[in-house]
Short mmCIF file of C-alpha atoms and ligand atoms in Angstrom, two decimals:
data_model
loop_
_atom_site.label_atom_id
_atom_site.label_comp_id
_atom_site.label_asym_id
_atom_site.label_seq_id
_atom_site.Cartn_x
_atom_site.Cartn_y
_atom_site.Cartn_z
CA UNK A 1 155.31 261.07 312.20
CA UNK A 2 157.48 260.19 309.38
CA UNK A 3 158.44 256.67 309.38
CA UNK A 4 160.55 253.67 307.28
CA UNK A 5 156.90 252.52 306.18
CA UNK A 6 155.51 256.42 305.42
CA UNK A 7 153.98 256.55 301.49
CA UNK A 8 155.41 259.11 299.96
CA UNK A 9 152.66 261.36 297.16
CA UNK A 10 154.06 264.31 295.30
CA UNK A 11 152.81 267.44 293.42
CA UNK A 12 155.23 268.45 290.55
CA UNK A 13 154.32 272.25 289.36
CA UNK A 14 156.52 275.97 288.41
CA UNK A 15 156.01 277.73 289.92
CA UNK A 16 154.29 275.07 293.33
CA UNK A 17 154.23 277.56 295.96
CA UNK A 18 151.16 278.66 296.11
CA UNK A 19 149.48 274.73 296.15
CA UNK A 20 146.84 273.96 298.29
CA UNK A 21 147.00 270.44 297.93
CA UNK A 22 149.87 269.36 300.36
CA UNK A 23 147.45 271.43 303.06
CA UNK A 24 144.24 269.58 301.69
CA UNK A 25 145.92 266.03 301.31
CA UNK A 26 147.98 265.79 304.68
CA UNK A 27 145.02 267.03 306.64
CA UNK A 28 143.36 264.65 305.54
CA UNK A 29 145.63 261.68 305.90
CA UNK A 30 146.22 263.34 309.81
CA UNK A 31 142.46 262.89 309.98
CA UNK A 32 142.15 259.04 309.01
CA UNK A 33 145.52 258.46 310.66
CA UNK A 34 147.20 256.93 307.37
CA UNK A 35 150.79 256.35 307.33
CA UNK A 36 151.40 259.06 304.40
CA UNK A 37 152.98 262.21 303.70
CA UNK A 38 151.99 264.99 300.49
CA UNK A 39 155.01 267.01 299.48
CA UNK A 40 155.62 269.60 296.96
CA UNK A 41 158.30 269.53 294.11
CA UNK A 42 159.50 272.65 292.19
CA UNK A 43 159.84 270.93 288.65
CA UNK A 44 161.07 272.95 285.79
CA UNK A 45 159.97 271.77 282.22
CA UNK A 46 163.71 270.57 281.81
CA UNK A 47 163.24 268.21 284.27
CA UNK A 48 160.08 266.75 284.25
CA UNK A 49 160.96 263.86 282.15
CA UNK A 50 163.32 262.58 285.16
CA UNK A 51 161.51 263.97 287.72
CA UNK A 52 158.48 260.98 286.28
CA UNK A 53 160.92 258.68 285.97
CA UNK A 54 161.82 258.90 289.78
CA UNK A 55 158.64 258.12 291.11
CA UNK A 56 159.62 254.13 289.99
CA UNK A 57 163.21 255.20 291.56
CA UNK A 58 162.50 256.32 294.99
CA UNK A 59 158.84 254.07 294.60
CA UNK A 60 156.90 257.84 295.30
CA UNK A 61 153.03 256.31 295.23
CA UNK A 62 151.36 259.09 293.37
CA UNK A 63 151.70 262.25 291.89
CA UNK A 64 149.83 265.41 291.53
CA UNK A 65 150.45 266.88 288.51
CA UNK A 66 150.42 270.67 287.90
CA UNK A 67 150.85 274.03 285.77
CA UNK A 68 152.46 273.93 283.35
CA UNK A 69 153.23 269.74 283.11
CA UNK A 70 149.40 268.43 282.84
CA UNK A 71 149.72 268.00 279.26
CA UNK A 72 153.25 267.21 278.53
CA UNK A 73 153.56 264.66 281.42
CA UNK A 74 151.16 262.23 279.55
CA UNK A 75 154.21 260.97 277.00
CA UNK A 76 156.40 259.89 280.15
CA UNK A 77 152.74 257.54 281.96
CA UNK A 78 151.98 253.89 280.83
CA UNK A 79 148.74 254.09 280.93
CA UNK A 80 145.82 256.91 281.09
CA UNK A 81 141.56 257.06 281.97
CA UNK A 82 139.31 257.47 279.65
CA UNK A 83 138.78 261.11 281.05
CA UNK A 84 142.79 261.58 280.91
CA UNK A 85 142.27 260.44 277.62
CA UNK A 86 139.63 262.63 276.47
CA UNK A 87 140.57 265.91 277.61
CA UNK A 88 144.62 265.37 276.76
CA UNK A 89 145.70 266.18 280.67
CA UNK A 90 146.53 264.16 283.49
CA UNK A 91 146.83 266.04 287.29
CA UNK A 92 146.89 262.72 288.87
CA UNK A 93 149.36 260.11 288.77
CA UNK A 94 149.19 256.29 290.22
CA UNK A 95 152.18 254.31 290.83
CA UNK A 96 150.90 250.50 290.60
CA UNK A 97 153.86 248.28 291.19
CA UNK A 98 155.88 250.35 288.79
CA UNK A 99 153.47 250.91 286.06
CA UNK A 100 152.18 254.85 286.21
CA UNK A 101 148.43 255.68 285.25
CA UNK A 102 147.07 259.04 284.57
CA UNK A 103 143.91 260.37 285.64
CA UNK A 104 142.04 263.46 285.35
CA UNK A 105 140.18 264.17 288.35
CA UNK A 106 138.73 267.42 287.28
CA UNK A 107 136.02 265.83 285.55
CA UNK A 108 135.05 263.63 288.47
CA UNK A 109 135.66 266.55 290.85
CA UNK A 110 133.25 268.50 288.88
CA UNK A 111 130.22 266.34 288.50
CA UNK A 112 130.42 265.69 291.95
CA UNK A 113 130.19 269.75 293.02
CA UNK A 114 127.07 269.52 291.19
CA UNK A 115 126.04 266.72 292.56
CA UNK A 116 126.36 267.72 295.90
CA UNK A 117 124.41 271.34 295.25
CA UNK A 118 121.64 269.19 294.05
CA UNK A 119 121.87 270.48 290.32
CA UNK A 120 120.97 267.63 287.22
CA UNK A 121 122.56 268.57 284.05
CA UNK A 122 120.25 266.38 282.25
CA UNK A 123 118.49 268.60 278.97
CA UNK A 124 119.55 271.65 280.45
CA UNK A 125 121.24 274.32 278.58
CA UNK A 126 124.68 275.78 280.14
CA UNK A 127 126.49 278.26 279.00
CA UNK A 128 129.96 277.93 279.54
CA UNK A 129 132.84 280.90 279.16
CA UNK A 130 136.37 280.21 278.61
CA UNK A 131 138.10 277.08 276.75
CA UNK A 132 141.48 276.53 278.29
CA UNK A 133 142.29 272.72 280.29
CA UNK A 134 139.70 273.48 283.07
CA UNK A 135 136.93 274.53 280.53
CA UNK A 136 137.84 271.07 278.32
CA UNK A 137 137.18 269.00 281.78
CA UNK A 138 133.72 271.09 282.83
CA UNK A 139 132.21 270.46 279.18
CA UNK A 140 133.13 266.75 279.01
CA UNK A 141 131.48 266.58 282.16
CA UNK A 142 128.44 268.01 281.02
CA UNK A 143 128.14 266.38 277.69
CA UNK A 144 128.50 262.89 279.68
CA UNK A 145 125.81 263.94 281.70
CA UNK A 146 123.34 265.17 278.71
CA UNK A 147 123.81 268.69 279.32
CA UNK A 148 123.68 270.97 276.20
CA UNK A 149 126.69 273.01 275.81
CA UNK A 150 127.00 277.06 274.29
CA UNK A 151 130.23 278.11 274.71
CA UNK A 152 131.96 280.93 274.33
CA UNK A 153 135.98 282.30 274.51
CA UNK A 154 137.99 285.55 274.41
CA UNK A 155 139.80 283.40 271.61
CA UNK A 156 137.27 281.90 269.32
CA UNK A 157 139.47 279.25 267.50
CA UNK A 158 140.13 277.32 271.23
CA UNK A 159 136.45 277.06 271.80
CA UNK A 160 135.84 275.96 268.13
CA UNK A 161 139.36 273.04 268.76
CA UNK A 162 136.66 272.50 271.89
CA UNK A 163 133.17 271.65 269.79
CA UNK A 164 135.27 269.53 267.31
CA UNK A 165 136.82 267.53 269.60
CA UNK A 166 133.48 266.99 271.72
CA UNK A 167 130.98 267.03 269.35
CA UNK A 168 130.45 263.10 269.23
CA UNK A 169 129.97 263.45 272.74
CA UNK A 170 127.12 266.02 272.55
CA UNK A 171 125.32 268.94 271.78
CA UNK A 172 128.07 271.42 271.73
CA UNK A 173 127.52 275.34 269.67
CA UNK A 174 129.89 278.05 269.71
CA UNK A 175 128.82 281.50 270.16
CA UNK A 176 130.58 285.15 269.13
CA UNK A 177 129.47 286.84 271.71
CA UNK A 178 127.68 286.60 275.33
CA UNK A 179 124.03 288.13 274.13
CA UNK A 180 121.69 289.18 276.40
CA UNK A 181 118.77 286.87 274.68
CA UNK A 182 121.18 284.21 275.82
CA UNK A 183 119.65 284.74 279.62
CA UNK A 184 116.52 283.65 278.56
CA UNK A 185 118.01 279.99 276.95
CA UNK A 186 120.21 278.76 279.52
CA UNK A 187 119.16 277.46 282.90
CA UNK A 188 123.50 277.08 284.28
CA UNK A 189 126.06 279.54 283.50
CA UNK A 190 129.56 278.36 284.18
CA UNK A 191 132.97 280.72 284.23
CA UNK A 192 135.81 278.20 283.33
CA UNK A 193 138.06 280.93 282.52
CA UNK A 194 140.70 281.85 284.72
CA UNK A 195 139.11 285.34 285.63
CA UNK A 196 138.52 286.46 289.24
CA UNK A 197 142.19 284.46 290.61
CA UNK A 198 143.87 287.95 290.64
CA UNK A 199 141.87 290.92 292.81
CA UNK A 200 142.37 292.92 290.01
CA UNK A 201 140.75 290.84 287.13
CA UNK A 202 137.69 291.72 285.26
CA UNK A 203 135.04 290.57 285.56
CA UNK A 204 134.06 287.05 283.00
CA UNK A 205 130.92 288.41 281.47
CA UNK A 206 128.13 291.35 281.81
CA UNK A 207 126.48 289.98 285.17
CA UNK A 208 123.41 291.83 283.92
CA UNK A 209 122.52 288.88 282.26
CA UNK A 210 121.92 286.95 285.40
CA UNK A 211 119.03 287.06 287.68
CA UNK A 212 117.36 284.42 290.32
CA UNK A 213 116.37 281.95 287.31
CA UNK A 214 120.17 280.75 286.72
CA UNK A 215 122.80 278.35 288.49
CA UNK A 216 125.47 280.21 288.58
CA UNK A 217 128.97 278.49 288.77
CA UNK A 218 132.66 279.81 289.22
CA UNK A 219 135.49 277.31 288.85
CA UNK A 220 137.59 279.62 290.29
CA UNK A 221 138.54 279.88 294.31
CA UNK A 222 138.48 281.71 296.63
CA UNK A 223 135.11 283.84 296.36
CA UNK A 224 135.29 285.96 293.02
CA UNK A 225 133.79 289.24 292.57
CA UNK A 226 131.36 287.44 290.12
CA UNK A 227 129.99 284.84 292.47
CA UNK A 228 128.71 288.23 294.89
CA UNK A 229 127.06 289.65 291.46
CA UNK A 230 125.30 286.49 291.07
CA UNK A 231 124.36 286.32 294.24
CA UNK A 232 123.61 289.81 294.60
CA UNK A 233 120.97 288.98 291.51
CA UNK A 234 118.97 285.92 293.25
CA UNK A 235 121.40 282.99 291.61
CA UNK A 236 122.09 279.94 293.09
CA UNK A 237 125.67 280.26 293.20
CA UNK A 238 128.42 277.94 293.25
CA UNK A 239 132.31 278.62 294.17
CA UNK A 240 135.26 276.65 293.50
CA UNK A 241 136.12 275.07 296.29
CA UNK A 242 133.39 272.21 296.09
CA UNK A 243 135.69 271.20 292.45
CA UNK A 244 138.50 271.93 294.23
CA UNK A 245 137.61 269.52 297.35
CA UNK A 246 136.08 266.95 295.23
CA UNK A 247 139.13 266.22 292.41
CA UNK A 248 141.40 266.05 295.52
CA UNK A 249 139.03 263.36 297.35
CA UNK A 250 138.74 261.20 294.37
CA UNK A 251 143.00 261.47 293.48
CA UNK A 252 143.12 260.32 297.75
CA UNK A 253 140.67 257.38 297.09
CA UNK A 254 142.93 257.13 293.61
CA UNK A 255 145.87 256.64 295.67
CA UNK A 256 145.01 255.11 299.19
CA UNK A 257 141.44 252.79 297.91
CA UNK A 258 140.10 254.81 301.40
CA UNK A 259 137.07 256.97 301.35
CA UNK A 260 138.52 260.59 301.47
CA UNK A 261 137.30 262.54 304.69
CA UNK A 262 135.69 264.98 302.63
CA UNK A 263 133.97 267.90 305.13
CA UNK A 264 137.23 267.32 307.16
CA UNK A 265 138.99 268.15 303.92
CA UNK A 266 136.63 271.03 303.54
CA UNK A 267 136.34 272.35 306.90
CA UNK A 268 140.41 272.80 307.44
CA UNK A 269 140.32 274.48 304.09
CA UNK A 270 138.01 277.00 304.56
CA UNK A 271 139.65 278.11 308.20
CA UNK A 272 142.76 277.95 306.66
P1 ATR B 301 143.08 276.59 282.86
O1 ATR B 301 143.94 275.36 282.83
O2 ATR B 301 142.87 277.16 284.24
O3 ATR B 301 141.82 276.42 282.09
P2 ATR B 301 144.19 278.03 280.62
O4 ATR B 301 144.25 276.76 279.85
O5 ATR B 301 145.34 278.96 280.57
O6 ATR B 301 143.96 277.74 282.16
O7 ATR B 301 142.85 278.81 280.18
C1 ATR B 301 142.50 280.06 280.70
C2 ATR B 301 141.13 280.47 280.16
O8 ATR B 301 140.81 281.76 280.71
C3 ATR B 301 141.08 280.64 278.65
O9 ATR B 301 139.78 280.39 278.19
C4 ATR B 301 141.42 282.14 278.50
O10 ATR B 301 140.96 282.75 277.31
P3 ATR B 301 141.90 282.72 275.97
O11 ATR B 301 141.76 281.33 275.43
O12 ATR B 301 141.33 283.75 275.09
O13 ATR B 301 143.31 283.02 276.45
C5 ATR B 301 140.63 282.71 279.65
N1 ATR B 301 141.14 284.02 280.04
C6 ATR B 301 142.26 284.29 280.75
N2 ATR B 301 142.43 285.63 280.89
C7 ATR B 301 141.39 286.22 280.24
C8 ATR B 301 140.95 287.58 280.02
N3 ATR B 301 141.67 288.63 280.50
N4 ATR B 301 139.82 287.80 279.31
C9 ATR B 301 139.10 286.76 278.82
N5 ATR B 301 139.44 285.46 278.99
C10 ATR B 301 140.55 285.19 279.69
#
């Protein structure tokens, strides 16, 4: 029930109808029985300026942040993480007293997928395709962790923006082209591009050069075609809903200081 004392969090995104997070987030403040409520706002580039400025107005507690605002938002904040930082792109907002700090949970959310499948980074070589926001957040993550990076993008000069920015944090090479020699060199292959969200995408890659030796991770959910290749082929493989999951339990521990009810989180998800 909505009350005088209800906290009020936020997702601004164009388009925002097709969010998952008010579904995620309310679920699992229903489940802890916190007096808060996650709702969606259309916000149009035009407007996002104001639109930040009105979480001090109406005293909103936090923010979600969304396509196509993760990157521009960051001139309206006070503050940003080191991750926020780093990859130039906040999706989470905190409202302390007034003064708003970015985050970037993505990184966070990442690490923590692997974590949770049992996979160490450490010395291993991952090959990673694509180099858009999502991509920028996944190879942080693994340079932090001492994982050596080859990636590769339809559009060479983003992954190349990519290795110069990381470098210092990391072995980081670019590569032309996905070659099959590649299968014998890397233990985790990652696709960080956006392939596999429409039915009627291609595929990311050649899944030939998979087989039972290889991690195989897709940042993308639901299911893609690619994760039942890699499967098919003997891979460990890893969908996006652990990411997914785990960047929304650390913006609700962000916002509330409260342990997010994680399988709760997952389980309502994955009926829905
Ligand atoms: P996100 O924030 O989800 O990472 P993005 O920044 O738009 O979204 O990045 C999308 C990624 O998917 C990019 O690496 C993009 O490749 P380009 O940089 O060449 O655009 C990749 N991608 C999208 N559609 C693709 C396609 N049809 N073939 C190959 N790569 C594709």
């Amino acid at each position: 029930m909505i009350t005088g004392k209800t906290k009020i969090i936020g997702i601004f995104g164009d388009p925002i109808e097709h969010t998952l997070s008010p579904l995620i987030h309310n679920e699992a403040f229903r489940c802890l029985e916190l007096d808060y409520c996650y709702v969606p706002f259309h916000v149009k580039r035009e407007n996002l300026k104001i639109a930040v400025e009105a979480i001090k107005a109406l005293n909103i507690k936090g923010v979600n942040i969304t396509v196509p605002h993760k990157e521009t938002v960051i001139s309206y904040l006070d503050e940003l993480s080191e991750e926020a930082k780093v990859i130039g792109a906040v999706n989470t907002v905190l409202n302390e007293e007034g003064k708003l700090k970015g985050f970037n949970t993505d990184v966070k959310g990442f690490l923590l997928s692997l974590k949770e499948e049992g996979i160490s980074v450490r010395n291993k070589n991952v090959l990673v395709i694509g180099a858009g926001g999502a991509s920028k957040a996944v190879v942080y993550g693994l340079l932090k962790e001492g994982g050596k990076v080859y990636i590769y993008n339809r559009t060479k000069s983003k992954a190349l923006a990519i290795k110069e920015q990381m470098n210092k944090y990391g072995f980081i090479e670019v590569l032309n082209k996905i070659e099959e020699n590649l299968s014998d060199k890397v233990q985790i292959i990652i696709n960080a591009t956006s392939l596999g969200l429409k039915k009627e995408d291609p595929l990311p890659f050649d899944p030939e050069i998979l087989d039972s030796k290889h991690v195989y991770y897709d940042i993308v959910y639901p299911e893609t075609k690619m994760i039942k290749e890699a499967s098919k082929r003997g891979c460990k493989a890893i969908g996006g809903l652990g990411m997914l999951i785990w960047q929304a339990a650390y913006a609700f521990e962000i916002w509330t200081q409260i342990k997010a009810p994680l399988e709760a989180m997952k389980k309502f998800l994955n009926t829905y």
